[in-house]
Coordinates of C-alpha atoms in Angstrom, one line a residue:
M1 CA 78.6 -75.4 161.6
V2 CA 78.8 -71.8 160.9
E3 CA 82.2 -70.5 159.9
H4 CA 83.6 -67.4 161.6
T5 CA 85.6 -65.4 159.7
Q6 CA 85.5 -62.8 162.4
P7 CA 86.9 -63.4 165.9
R8 CA 84.1 -64.3 168.9
R9 CA 83.5 -62.0 171.1
T10 CA 82.6 -63.4 174.7
P11 CA 79.3 -61.6 176.6
F12 CA 81.7 -58.7 178.4
H13 CA 83.1 -57.3 175.3
Q14 CA 81.9 -54.2 176.1
T15 CA 82.6 -54.2 179.8
H16 CA 86.1 -54.9 179.0
L17 CA 86.1 -51.9 176.5
S18 CA 84.4 -49.5 179.4
L19 CA 87.2 -50.7 181.7
G20 CA 90.2 -49.3 179.2
A21 CA 91.3 -53.3 177.9
R22 CA 93.7 -54.1 175.3
M23 CA 92.1 -56.2 173.1
I24 CA 93.9 -58.9 170.9
E25 CA 92.7 -62.0 169.3
F26 CA 93.4 -65.0 171.3
F27 CA 92.6 -68.6 169.3
G28 CA 89.7 -67.0 167.7
W29 CA 88.4 -64.7 170.4
E30 CA 89.1 -60.9 170.7
M31 CA 90.2 -61.3 174.7
P32 CA 91.7 -58.6 177.1
V33 CA 95.4 -58.8 177.3
Q34 CA 95.7 -56.1 180.3
Y35 CA 93.8 -53.3 181.4
S36 CA 96.3 -51.1 183.4
S37 CA 100.0 -52.9 183.8
I38 CA 100.7 -56.7 183.8
I39 CA 102.5 -56.3 186.5
E40 CA 99.6 -54.4 188.7
E41 CA 97.2 -57.0 187.8
H42 CA 99.4 -59.5 188.8
R43 CA 100.1 -58.3 192.2
C44 CA 96.5 -57.5 192.9
V45 CA 95.7 -61.3 192.5
R46 CA 98.2 -62.3 194.7
S47 CA 97.7 -59.8 197.6
H48 CA 94.3 -59.0 197.1
V49 CA 91.6 -60.2 194.3
G50 CA 91.0 -59.7 190.7
I51 CA 88.2 -60.8 188.6
F52 CA 89.0 -62.9 184.8
D53 CA 87.1 -63.1 182.1
L54 CA 87.2 -66.9 180.2
S55 CA 84.6 -67.1 178.5
H56 CA 86.5 -68.3 175.8
M57 CA 87.2 -72.0 177.2
G58 CA 85.0 -74.7 176.1
E59 CA 82.5 -77.1 177.7
F60 CA 81.2 -80.1 176.3
E61 CA 78.1 -81.5 178.2
V62 CA 78.7 -85.9 178.6
R63 CA 76.3 -87.6 179.9
G64 CA 74.1 -91.3 179.3
P65 CA 74.1 -94.5 181.1
K66 CA 77.6 -95.4 179.3
A67 CA 79.5 -91.7 179.8
T68 CA 81.9 -92.8 182.6
A69 CA 83.5 -96.0 180.5
Y70 CA 83.4 -93.3 177.4
L71 CA 85.6 -90.6 179.4
Q72 CA 87.9 -94.0 181.0
Q73 CA 88.6 -94.6 177.0
L74 CA 88.8 -90.7 176.0
L75 CA 90.9 -89.5 179.0
T76 CA 94.4 -90.2 181.2
N77 CA 93.2 -89.8 184.4
N78 CA 90.9 -92.6 186.6
V79 CA 87.4 -91.0 186.2
E80 CA 86.0 -94.0 188.0
R81 CA 87.9 -92.3 191.1
A82 CA 85.8 -88.7 190.7
A83 CA 83.2 -88.5 193.3
D84 CA 79.9 -86.5 192.2
G85 CA 80.9 -82.4 193.1
K86 CA 84.6 -83.0 192.3
A87 CA 86.7 -81.7 189.7
M88 CA 89.6 -84.2 188.2
Y89 CA 92.4 -82.8 185.7
S90 CA 93.7 -85.0 182.7
A91 CA 95.1 -85.3 180.0
L92 CA 93.4 -86.1 176.5
C93 CA 96.1 -88.2 174.1
K94 CA 96.0 -89.3 170.9
D95 CA 96.7 -93.1 170.2
D96 CA 100.7 -92.4 169.9
G97 CA 100.5 -90.9 173.7
R98 CA 101.0 -87.2 172.3
V99 CA 98.9 -84.5 174.1
L100 CA 95.5 -83.5 172.4
D101 CA 94.8 -81.0 175.4
D102 CA 94.5 -81.0 178.9
L103 CA 91.2 -80.6 180.6
L104 CA 88.9 -80.6 183.7
V105 CA 85.8 -83.1 184.2
Y106 CA 83.6 -81.9 186.8
K107 CA 81.4 -84.9 187.8
R108 CA 78.0 -83.7 188.1
A109 CA 76.2 -87.3 189.2
Q110 CA 76.8 -90.4 188.1
N111 CA 77.1 -90.5 184.1
D112 CA 76.8 -87.2 183.8
F113 CA 79.8 -84.5 183.3
L114 CA 80.8 -81.1 182.2
V115 CA 84.0 -81.2 180.4
V116 CA 85.8 -77.8 180.3
V117 CA 89.0 -77.7 177.6
N118 CA 91.5 -75.2 175.9
A119 CA 89.9 -72.3 173.7
S120 CA 92.7 -73.1 170.9
N121 CA 91.0 -76.5 171.1
I122 CA 87.3 -76.7 171.0
E123 CA 86.8 -77.7 167.7
K124 CA 89.7 -80.1 167.5
D125 CA 88.8 -81.8 170.9
F126 CA 84.8 -81.8 170.1
A127 CA 85.7 -83.7 166.9
W128 CA 87.6 -86.2 168.9
F129 CA 85.0 -86.9 171.4
A130 CA 82.4 -87.0 168.5
K131 CA 84.6 -89.7 166.7
H132 CA 84.9 -92.0 169.4
R133 CA 81.0 -91.4 170.9
P134 CA 79.2 -94.7 171.2
E135 CA 75.6 -95.2 171.4
G136 CA 74.6 -94.5 175.2
V137 CA 76.5 -91.3 175.4
E138 CA 75.4 -87.9 174.8
L139 CA 77.8 -85.2 173.4
V140 CA 76.9 -81.6 173.5
N141 CA 79.1 -79.0 172.5
R142 CA 78.1 -75.8 175.1
S143 CA 81.4 -73.7 174.2
Y144 CA 79.4 -71.0 172.8
D145 CA 76.6 -70.7 175.3
V146 CA 78.2 -70.7 178.8
A147 CA 80.2 -67.5 179.7
L148 CA 83.1 -68.1 182.6
V149 CA 84.0 -65.6 185.4
A150 CA 86.8 -66.4 187.6
V151 CA 87.9 -64.9 191.0
Q152 CA 91.1 -65.1 192.1
G153 CA 93.1 -63.9 195.2
P154 CA 93.2 -64.2 199.2
K155 CA 90.1 -61.5 199.3
A156 CA 87.8 -64.0 196.6
K157 CA 86.1 -65.8 199.8
D158 CA 85.5 -62.3 200.9
V159 CA 83.6 -61.3 197.6
V160 CA 82.0 -64.5 196.7
G161 CA 80.7 -65.9 200.4
P162 CA 78.2 -62.7 200.7
I163 CA 76.3 -63.2 197.0
V164 CA 75.7 -66.9 197.0
S165 CA 73.2 -68.7 198.7
A166 CA 75.0 -71.0 201.2
P167 CA 78.4 -70.7 202.8
T168 CA 81.8 -71.6 201.1
D169 CA 83.1 -72.8 203.9
D170 CA 82.6 -76.4 202.9
L171 CA 83.8 -75.9 199.3
Y172 CA 87.3 -77.1 198.9
Y173 CA 89.8 -77.0 195.7
Y174 CA 88.5 -78.9 192.9
E175 CA 85.0 -78.7 194.1
F176 CA 81.8 -77.4 192.7
R177 CA 78.5 -77.0 193.4
E178 CA 75.4 -75.1 192.0
D179 CA 74.2 -72.5 193.1
E180 CA 72.8 -68.9 192.9
I181 CA 74.2 -65.1 191.9
A182 CA 71.8 -62.2 191.8
G183 CA 68.6 -64.7 191.6
R184 CA 70.5 -66.3 188.4
P185 CA 71.9 -70.0 188.5
V186 CA 75.3 -70.5 188.3
T187 CA 78.1 -73.3 189.0
L188 CA 80.5 -72.4 191.6
A189 CA 83.9 -74.2 191.3
R190 CA 86.4 -73.6 193.7
T191 CA 89.2 -73.8 191.1
G192 CA 91.2 -71.7 189.4
Y193 CA 95.2 -71.2 187.2
T194 CA 96.5 -68.9 189.6
G195 CA 97.7 -70.8 192.8
E196 CA 95.4 -68.2 194.7
D197 CA 92.2 -69.4 196.3
G198 CA 89.3 -68.8 193.9
F199 CA 86.4 -69.3 192.8
E200 CA 85.4 -70.4 188.5
I201 CA 81.2 -69.4 187.5
Y202 CA 80.0 -71.0 185.0
V203 CA 76.5 -69.3 183.8
Q204 CA 74.9 -69.1 180.8
N205 CA 75.5 -66.1 178.1
A206 CA 71.7 -64.4 179.0
D207 CA 73.0 -64.0 182.3
A208 CA 76.7 -63.4 182.1
Q209 CA 76.7 -59.7 182.6
A210 CA 74.7 -59.9 186.0
I211 CA 76.9 -62.2 187.0
W212 CA 80.2 -59.9 186.3
D213 CA 78.3 -56.9 188.1
A214 CA 77.2 -58.7 191.1
V215 CA 80.8 -60.0 191.4
W216 CA 82.7 -56.6 190.4
R217 CA 80.7 -54.5 192.7
A218 CA 81.2 -57.1 195.6
G219 CA 84.6 -56.9 195.1
Q220 CA 85.6 -52.9 195.2
P221 CA 85.8 -52.9 198.5
Y222 CA 88.9 -55.9 198.7
G223 CA 90.8 -53.6 195.7
M224 CA 89.3 -56.2 192.8
L225 CA 90.8 -55.2 189.4
P226 CA 89.9 -56.6 186.4
I227 CA 92.7 -59.1 184.8
G228 CA 93.7 -59.7 181.5
L229 CA 95.3 -62.8 179.7
G230 CA 98.8 -61.6 180.1
A231 CA 98.7 -61.5 184.3
R232 CA 96.8 -64.8 184.0
D233 CA 100.3 -66.0 182.2
T234 CA 102.6 -65.1 184.7
L235 CA 100.7 -66.2 187.6
R236 CA 100.1 -69.5 185.8
L237 CA 103.7 -69.5 185.2
E238 CA 105.1 -68.8 188.7
M239 CA 102.8 -72.1 190.0
G240 CA 104.8 -73.6 187.2
Y241 CA 101.0 -75.1 185.7
A242 CA 101.4 -76.2 181.6
L243 CA 99.7 -74.5 179.3
Y244 CA 98.7 -76.0 175.9
G245 CA 101.0 -75.2 173.1
H246 CA 104.0 -74.4 175.1
E247 CA 104.1 -77.6 177.8
L248 CA 101.9 -79.4 176.4
T249 CA 101.7 -80.0 172.6
E250 CA 100.8 -82.7 170.2
A251 CA 104.6 -83.5 170.0
I252 CA 104.7 -84.1 173.6
N253 CA 103.7 -87.1 175.9
P254 CA 102.1 -86.4 179.2
I255 CA 105.1 -88.2 181.0
E256 CA 107.7 -85.5 179.6
A257 CA 105.6 -82.7 180.1
G258 CA 105.6 -83.3 183.8
I259 CA 101.9 -84.4 183.8
G260 CA 102.7 -87.9 184.6
W261 CA 100.6 -87.8 187.9
V262 CA 97.0 -87.4 185.9
V263 CA 98.1 -90.9 183.9
S264 CA 96.3 -93.7 185.8
A265 CA 97.1 -97.1 185.3
K266 CA 94.7 -98.8 187.1
T267 CA 90.9 -98.3 187.7
G268 CA 89.2 -97.3 190.9
D269 CA 89.1 -101.4 192.0
G270 CA 92.7 -102.2 190.7
R271 CA 91.8 -103.6 187.4
P272 CA 94.4 -102.4 184.5
R273 CA 93.6 -99.6 182.4
T274 CA 93.6 -98.8 178.3
F275 CA 92.8 -95.4 177.1
F276 CA 94.3 -94.0 174.1
G277 CA 97.7 -93.7 174.1
S278 CA 97.9 -96.4 176.9
D279 CA 100.3 -98.8 175.0
I280 CA 103.3 -95.7 175.0
V281 CA 102.0 -94.0 177.7
L282 CA 102.1 -96.4 180.5
P283 CA 105.4 -98.0 179.8
L284 CA 107.1 -94.2 179.7
K285 CA 105.6 -93.9 183.4
K286 CA 107.0 -96.9 184.1
N287 CA 110.4 -96.6 182.7
G288 CA 110.9 -93.2 182.3
A289 CA 110.6 -90.8 178.9
A290 CA 113.6 -89.3 177.0
R291 CA 112.6 -85.9 177.9
T292 CA 111.8 -84.0 180.9
L293 CA 110.2 -80.8 182.0
L294 CA 112.5 -78.5 184.3
A295 CA 111.9 -75.5 186.3
L296 CA 114.8 -73.0 186.0
K297 CA 115.6 -69.9 187.5
L298 CA 118.3 -67.3 185.5
D299 CA 121.7 -66.8 187.3
G300 CA 122.3 -63.7 185.7
K301 CA 120.8 -61.3 183.1
G302 CA 118.2 -61.4 180.6
V303 CA 114.4 -62.6 180.1
P304 CA 114.1 -66.4 178.4
R305 CA 110.9 -66.4 176.1
Q306 CA 109.5 -69.8 174.5
H307 CA 111.7 -71.5 172.4
C308 CA 115.0 -70.1 173.8
A309 CA 117.6 -73.4 173.7
V310 CA 118.7 -74.8 176.6
K311 CA 122.3 -75.8 176.4
A312 CA 124.9 -78.2 178.7
G313 CA 128.5 -77.9 178.0
G314 CA 127.6 -75.7 175.0
Q315 CA 125.3 -78.2 173.3
V316 CA 121.2 -78.0 172.5
V317 CA 119.9 -80.3 175.0
G318 CA 116.4 -78.8 174.6
E319 CA 114.2 -75.8 174.8
V320 CA 112.3 -73.3 177.2
T321 CA 108.4 -73.9 176.7
S322 CA 107.8 -71.1 179.0
G323 CA 109.9 -67.9 180.5
T324 CA 109.2 -64.6 182.1
M325 CA 110.6 -62.2 184.8
S326 CA 108.7 -63.2 187.9
P327 CA 106.6 -60.2 189.1
S328 CA 106.5 -61.8 192.6
L329 CA 110.2 -62.8 193.0
G330 CA 111.8 -60.0 190.6
E331 CA 113.8 -63.2 188.7
A332 CA 113.9 -64.9 185.5
I333 CA 112.0 -68.5 185.9
A334 CA 111.4 -70.5 182.7
L335 CA 110.0 -74.0 182.2
A336 CA 112.1 -75.6 179.7
L337 CA 112.1 -79.6 178.1
V338 CA 115.3 -80.9 178.3
N339 CA 116.6 -84.5 176.9
V340 CA 117.2 -86.3 180.6
E341 CA 120.9 -87.2 180.4
S342 CA 121.1 -83.7 180.6
A343 CA 119.1 -82.5 183.8
G344 CA 122.0 -83.1 186.3
K345 CA 124.5 -80.9 184.1
P346 CA 125.2 -77.2 184.2
L347 CA 122.7 -75.7 182.2
S348 CA 122.0 -72.3 180.4
I349 CA 119.7 -70.4 178.6
E350 CA 120.8 -68.5 175.3
I351 CA 118.9 -65.6 175.1
R352 CA 119.6 -63.5 172.3
G353 CA 122.8 -64.7 171.3
R354 CA 124.1 -64.8 175.0
E355 CA 124.3 -68.1 176.9
V356 CA 123.2 -67.2 180.7
A357 CA 123.3 -69.6 183.7
A358 CA 120.5 -71.3 184.8
S359 CA 119.6 -73.4 188.2
V360 CA 117.0 -75.9 188.4
A361 CA 114.3 -75.0 190.7
Q362 CA 111.6 -76.7 192.6
V363 CA 107.6 -75.7 191.7
P364 CA 105.4 -73.7 192.4
F365 CA 108.1 -71.1 192.5
V366 CA 105.6 -69.1 195.1
P367 CA 103.6 -70.5 197.3
S368 CA 99.9 -72.1 196.7
H369 CA 97.7 -70.9 198.6
V370 CA 94.1 -73.0 197.4
R371 CA 92.1 -74.0 199.9
R372 CA 92.9 -77.9 200.2
R373 CA 89.8 -80.0 202.4
P374 CA 91.7 -81.6 205.0
K375 CA 92.9 -85.3 205.2
E376 CA 90.7 -87.0 207.1

């Protein structure tokens, strides 16, 4: 493996510079953090449509006769339940039940999957996948061959619909299909990380710029803006979505992190499941964990940030995992990991030495507009 001493660049690096992006190093990648302002970009996604470069994410191909059984052993969610053309969210745990990563699994066909992992964890995750790969499973790291463009916002369907080969009306949240844009093959997924309707478009690096240009041209009548990592974070936090390195780490199990809904104790036909960490995680799901993730709103002035102490009765009972001033609400919001015993008590957040009262809220902090398939 070639060791990279300089940050990697996505196929859109020159495009970002031409659009005036402020670039930062982000887990080994040189990425745009903002182009105009985080608030302007955030509000554009909530009201119109934005385009994101997510090419730093990692992609693993997993296929072969034992691929489903292999992923069942690695992941907390029940992959047997996934249908062809559907995506599934899951946690990847160590033997001790702590979270190595959170990821998406796209089921292309029986025993044929695309696994999408966080940029910060590509090498760590691939080593874990490779370590436990049995005979009968082909595992390929495509992370540096594949680009990813996201189109998010209420106008996303108006942008993407005219440039793909078939109507998007039958494609719902967490569903995907193979398609074409500008004559190039793409995987078109109705997934995203903003809470708005939208699409994520996977494409080979060689075709990436043609896809970006086609989407960008189609988006101009709808007020499309390029969106950086800064607005991506405020958008996901308003939805209460977990972010690795914040709500999820190797020091937190999925029950504490509030994603117990992706921990499945049984297979599709009701048989008990085992997976890495299941002897720790499954009892926690049944009996409860010592800590819990709370959504909080500040009752006073201030902006909570990661690692700010959460207090109850003057005692530290936890810490903020993510916090910001919500551009949509104009209120300070946070996610915090706290001791279960303190969850029902009056809480405060210590910000620069000053305690500010905080109230427990519900997530999402703002309504979600993802396009879910109607229940039959």
